Coordinates of C-alpha atoms in Angstrom, one line a residue:
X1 CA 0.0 0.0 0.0
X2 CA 1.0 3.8 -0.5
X3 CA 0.8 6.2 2.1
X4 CA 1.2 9.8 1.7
X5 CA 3.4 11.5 4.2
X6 CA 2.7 14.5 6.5
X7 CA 4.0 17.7 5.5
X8 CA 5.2 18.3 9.0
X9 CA 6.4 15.6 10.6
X10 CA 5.9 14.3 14.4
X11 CA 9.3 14.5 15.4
X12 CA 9.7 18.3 14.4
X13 CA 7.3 18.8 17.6
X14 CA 10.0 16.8 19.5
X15 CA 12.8 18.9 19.2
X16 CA 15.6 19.4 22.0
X17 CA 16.0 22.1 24.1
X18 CA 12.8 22.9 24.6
X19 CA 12.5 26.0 27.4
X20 CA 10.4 28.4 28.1
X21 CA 12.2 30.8 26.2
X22 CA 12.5 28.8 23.0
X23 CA 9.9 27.2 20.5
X24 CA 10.4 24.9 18.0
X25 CA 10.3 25.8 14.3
X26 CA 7.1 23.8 14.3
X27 CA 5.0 24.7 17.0
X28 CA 5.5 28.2 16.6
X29 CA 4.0 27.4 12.9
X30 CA 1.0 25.8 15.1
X31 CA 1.0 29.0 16.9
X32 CA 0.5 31.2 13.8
X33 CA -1.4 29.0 12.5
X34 CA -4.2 29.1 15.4
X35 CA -3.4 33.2 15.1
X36 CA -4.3 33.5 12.0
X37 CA -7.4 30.6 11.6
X38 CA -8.6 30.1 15.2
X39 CA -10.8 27.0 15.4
X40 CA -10.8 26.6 11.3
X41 CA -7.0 25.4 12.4
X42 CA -8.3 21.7 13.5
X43 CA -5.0 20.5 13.8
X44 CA -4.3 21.7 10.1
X45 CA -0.4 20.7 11.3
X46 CA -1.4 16.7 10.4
X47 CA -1.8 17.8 6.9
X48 CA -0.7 15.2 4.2
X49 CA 1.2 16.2 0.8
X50 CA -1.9 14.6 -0.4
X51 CA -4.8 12.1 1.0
X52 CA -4.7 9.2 -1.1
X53 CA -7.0 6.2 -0.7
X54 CA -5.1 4.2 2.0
X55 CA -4.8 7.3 4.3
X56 CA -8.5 6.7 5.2
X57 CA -7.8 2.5 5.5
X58 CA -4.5 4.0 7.9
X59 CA -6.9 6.2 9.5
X60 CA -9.3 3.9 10.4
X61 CA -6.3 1.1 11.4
X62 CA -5.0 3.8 14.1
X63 CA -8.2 4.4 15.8
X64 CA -8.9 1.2 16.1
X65 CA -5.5 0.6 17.8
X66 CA -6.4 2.7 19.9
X67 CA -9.0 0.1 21.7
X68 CA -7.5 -2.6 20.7
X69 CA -3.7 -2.2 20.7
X70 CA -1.6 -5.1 19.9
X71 CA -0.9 -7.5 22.9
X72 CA 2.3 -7.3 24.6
X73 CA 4.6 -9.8 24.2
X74 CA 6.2 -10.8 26.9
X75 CA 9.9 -11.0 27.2
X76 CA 11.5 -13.5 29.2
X77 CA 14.5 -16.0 29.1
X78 CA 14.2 -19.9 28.9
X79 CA 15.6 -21.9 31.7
X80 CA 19.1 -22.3 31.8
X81 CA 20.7 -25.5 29.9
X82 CA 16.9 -25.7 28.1
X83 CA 13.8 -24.4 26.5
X84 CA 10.4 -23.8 27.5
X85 CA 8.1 -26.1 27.9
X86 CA 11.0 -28.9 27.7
X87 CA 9.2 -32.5 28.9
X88 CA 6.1 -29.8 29.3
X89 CA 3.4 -30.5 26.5
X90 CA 0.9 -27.5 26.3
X91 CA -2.4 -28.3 27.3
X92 CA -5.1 -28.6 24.4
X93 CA -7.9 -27.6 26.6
X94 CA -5.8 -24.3 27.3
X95 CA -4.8 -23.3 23.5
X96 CA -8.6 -23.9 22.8
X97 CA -9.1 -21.2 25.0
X98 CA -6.5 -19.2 23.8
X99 CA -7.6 -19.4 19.9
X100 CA -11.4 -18.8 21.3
X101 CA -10.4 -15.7 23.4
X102 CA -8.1 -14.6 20.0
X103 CA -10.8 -15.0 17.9
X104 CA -13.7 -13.6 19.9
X105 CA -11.4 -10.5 20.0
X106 CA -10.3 -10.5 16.4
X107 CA -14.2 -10.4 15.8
X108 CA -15.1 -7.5 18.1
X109 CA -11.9 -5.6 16.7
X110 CA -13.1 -5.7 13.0
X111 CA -16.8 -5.2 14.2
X112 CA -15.3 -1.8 15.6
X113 CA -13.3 -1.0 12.5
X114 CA -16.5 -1.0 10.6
X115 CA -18.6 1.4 13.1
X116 CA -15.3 3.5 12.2
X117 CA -15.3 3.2 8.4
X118 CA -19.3 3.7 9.0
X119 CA -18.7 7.2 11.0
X120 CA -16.1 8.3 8.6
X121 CA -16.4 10.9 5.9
X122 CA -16.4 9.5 2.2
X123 CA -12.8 9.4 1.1
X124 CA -13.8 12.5 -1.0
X125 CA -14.8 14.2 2.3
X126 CA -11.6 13.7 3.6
X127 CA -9.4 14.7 0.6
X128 CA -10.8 17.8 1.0
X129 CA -10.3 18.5 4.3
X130 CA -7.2 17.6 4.2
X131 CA -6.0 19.6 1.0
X132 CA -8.0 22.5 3.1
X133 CA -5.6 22.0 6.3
X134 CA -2.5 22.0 3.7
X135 CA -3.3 25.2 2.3
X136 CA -3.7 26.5 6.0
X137 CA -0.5 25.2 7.1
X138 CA 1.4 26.5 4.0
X139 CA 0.0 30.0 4.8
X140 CA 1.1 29.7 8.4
X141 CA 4.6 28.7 8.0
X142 CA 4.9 31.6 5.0
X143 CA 3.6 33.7 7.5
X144 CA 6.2 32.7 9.9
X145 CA 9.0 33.0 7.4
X146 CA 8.1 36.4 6.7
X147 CA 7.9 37.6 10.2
X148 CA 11.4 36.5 10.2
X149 CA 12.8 37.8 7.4
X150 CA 11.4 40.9 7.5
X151 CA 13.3 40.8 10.9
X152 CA 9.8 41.1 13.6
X153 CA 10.7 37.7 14.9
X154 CA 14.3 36.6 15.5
X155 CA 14.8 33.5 15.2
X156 CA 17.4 30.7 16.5
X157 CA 19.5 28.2 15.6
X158 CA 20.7 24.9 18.1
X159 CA 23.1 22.3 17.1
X160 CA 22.0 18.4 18.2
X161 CA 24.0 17.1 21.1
X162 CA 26.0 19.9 21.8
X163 CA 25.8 21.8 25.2
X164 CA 25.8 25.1 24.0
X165 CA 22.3 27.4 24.3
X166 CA 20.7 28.1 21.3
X167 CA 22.0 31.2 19.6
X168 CA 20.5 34.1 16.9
X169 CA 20.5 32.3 13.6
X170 CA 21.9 34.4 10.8
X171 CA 18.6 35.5 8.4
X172 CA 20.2 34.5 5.5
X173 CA 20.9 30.7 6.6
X174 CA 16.9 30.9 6.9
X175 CA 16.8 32.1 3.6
X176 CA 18.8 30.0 2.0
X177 CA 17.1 26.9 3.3
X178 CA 13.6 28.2 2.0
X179 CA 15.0 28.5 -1.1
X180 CA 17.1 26.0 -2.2
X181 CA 15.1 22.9 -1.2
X182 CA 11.4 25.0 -0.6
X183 CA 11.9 24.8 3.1
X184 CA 12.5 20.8 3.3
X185 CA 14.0 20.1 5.9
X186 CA 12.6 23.3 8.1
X187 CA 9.2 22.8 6.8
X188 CA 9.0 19.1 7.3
X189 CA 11.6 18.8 10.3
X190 CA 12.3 22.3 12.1
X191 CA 16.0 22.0 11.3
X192 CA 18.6 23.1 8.8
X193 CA 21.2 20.4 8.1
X194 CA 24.6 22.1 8.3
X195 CA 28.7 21.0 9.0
X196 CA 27.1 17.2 9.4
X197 CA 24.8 18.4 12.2
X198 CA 20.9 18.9 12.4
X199 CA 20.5 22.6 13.7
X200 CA 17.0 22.8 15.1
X201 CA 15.3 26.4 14.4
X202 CA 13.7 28.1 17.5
X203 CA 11.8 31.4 17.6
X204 CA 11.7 33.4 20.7
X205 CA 8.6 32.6 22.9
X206 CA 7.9 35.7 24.3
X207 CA 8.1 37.3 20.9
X208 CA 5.9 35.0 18.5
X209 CA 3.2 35.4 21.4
X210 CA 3.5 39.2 20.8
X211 CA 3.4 39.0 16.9
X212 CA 0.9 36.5 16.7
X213 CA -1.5 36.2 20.0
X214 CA -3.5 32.9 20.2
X215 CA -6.6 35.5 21.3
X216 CA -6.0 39.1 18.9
X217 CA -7.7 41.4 21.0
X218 CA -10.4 43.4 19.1
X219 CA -11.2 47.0 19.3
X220 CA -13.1 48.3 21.8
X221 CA -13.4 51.8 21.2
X222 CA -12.7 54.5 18.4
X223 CA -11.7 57.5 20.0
X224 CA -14.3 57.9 23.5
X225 CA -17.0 56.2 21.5
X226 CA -17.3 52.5 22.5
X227 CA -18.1 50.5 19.4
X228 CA -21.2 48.9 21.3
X229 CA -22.9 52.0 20.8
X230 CA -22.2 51.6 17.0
X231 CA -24.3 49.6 14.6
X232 CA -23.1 45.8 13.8
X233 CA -22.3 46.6 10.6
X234 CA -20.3 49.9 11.3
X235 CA -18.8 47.7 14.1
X236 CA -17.6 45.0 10.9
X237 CA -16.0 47.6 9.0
X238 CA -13.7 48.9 11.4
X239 CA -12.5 45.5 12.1
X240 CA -12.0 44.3 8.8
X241 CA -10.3 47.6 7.6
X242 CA -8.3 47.4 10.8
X243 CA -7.4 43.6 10.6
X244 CA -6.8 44.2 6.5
X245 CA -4.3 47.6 7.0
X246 CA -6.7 49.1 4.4
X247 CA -5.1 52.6 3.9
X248 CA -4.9 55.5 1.4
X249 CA -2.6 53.1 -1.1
X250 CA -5.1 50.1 -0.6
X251 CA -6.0 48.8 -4.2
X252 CA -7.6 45.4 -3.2
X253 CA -10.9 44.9 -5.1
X254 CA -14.2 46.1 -3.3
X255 CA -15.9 42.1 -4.1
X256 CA -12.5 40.7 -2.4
X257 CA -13.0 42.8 0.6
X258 CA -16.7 42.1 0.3
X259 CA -15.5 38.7 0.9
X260 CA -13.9 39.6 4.1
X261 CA -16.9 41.3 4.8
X262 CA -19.2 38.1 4.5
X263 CA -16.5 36.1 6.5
X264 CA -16.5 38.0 9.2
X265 CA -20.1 39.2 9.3
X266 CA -21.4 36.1 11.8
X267 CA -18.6 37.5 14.5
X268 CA -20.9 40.6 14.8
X269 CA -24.6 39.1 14.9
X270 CA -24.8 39.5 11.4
X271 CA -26.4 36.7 8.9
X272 CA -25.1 36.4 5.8
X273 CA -27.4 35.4 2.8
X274 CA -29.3 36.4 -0.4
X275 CA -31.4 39.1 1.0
X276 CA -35.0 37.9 0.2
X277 CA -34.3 35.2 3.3
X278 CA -33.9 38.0 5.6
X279 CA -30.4 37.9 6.0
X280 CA -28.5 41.1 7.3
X281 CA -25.8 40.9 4.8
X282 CA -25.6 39.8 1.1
X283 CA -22.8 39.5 -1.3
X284 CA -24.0 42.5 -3.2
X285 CA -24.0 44.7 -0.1
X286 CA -21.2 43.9 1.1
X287 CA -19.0 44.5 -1.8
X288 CA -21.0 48.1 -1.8
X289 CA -19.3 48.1 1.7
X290 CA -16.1 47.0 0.5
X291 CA -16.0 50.3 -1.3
X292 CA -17.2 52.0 1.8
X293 CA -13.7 51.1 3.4
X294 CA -11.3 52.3 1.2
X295 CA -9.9 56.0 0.0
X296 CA -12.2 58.0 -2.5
X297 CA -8.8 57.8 -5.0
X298 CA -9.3 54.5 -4.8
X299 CA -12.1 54.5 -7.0
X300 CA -11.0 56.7 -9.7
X301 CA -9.7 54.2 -12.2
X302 CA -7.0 52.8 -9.9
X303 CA -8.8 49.9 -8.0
X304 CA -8.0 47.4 -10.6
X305 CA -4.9 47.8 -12.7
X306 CA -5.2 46.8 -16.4
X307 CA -9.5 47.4 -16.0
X308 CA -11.2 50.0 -17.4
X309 CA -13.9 49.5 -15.5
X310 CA -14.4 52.4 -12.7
X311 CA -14.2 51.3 -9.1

């Protein structure tokens, strides 16, 4: 059978040197990740390269493991100057019991793999989520990348067995890693292979908390007005254009920040449909409120390069 592999790897969470001052390469990529999805995350960090077929067979194997693990075998040495059961024949009474008790449990075991297979998404299901957790986690660990390079996040660099204390990792040995082999061994590992050592990549812990918060807080208040006292969907557009950077050079189309707008609409008691079904927000409206958020020069030919159509 063929099994895809995950895109980040379980032992990049097991890295060494793991303090209170340090994270990994790859749980600071769950910790943007969360930052930037929340709950759409869903453990988007067990993301396959692609879900094939057998994934859902393996999927299905390991939860049933999980009730039914393989026995333990037990290790022990034979008598000395001998073997077991030497002069000692086996009792047939007890093997029957044996092969009854193995196949009683053999019968229960595939039972319960097929209340799993039962409960489980159609393999179409699946590929989707899972092609929906890879484009999350790609967009994290870019994220994380940038923050880096663009020096908001400094990041560190540990050799494997040696006693020093992880030091500041020079950006261009990032760089060059990310571009040479696409992030492979960073992306899949959390280390950079260099001078025959693996050289595990940490980011300060105190510092990715501060660039990406597991909670954002939201805004409260513009000026002495509290933005309770404002309507819902005055309340949406100053988060989105906060949470978007829109400014005076903003050139992002009004139906992509009507998007936004949609997306985040439920966050402030606002339904989102067609209109006629009473909904508070429809995709029309809300791209005439993506216009709403950015400069009036925004609209004067410039919104969409290479369009003649007026913004």
């Amino acid at each position: 059978m063929t099994f895809s592999s995950r895109l980040l790897e379980a032992r990049a969470f097991a890295a060494p040197r793991q303090q209170d001052k340090f994270t990994p390469w790859a749980r600071a990529v769950v910790a943007v990740g969360k930052h930037l999805y929340g709950d759409e995350w869903e453990f988007s960090e067990k993301a396959r390269e692609k879900y094939l077929p057998h994934d859902r067979v393996a999927d299905i194997e390991a939860e049933v493991s999980k009730r039914y693990p393989a026995p333990a075998v037990p290790k022990a040495a034979p008598p000395v100057g001998g073997s077991f059961n030497v002069g000692k024949p086996i009792d047939p009474a007890l093997m029957a019991r044996i092969r009854e008790a193995g196949a009683a449990r053999r019968a229960e075991r595939d039972e319960y793999a097929k209340e799993i297979d039962a409960a489980l998404p159609p393999y179409a299901d699946l590929a989707a989520t899972n092609d929906a957790r890879k484009a999350r986690l790609l967009a994290a660990e870019s994220k994380l990348f940038g923050a880096v390079l663009n020096k908001h996040l400094p990041a560190y660099w540990y050799a494997d067995g040696t006693a020093s204390e992880p030091s500041l990792m020079p950006i261009g040995e990032l760089v060059k890693e990310w571009n040479s082999t696409g992030g492979g061994n960073l992306t899949r590992r959390g280390y950079i292979w260099r001078d025959r050592a693996a050289w595990h990549v940490y980011l300060d812990t105190a510092k990715l908390a501060d660039a990406f918060p597991l909670n954002p807080l939201r805004e409260t208040a513009v000026g002495s007005i509290s933005l309770d006292q404002l309507s819902p969907y005055l309340q949406l557009m100053i988060q989105v254009s906060l949470e978007q950077g829109v400014t005076a050079h903003t050139r992002t189309k009004p139906q992509a920040l009507g998007d936004i707008l949609r997306n985040e609409a439920p966050k402030f008691g606002l339904t989102v449909g067609k209109g006629n079904d009473g909904s508070d927000i429809t995709k029309t409206w809300a791209t005439q409120l993506g216009k709403a958020l950015r400069w009036p020069d925004a609209r004067k030919g410039r919104a969409e390069p290479g369009s003649t159509r007026k913004g």
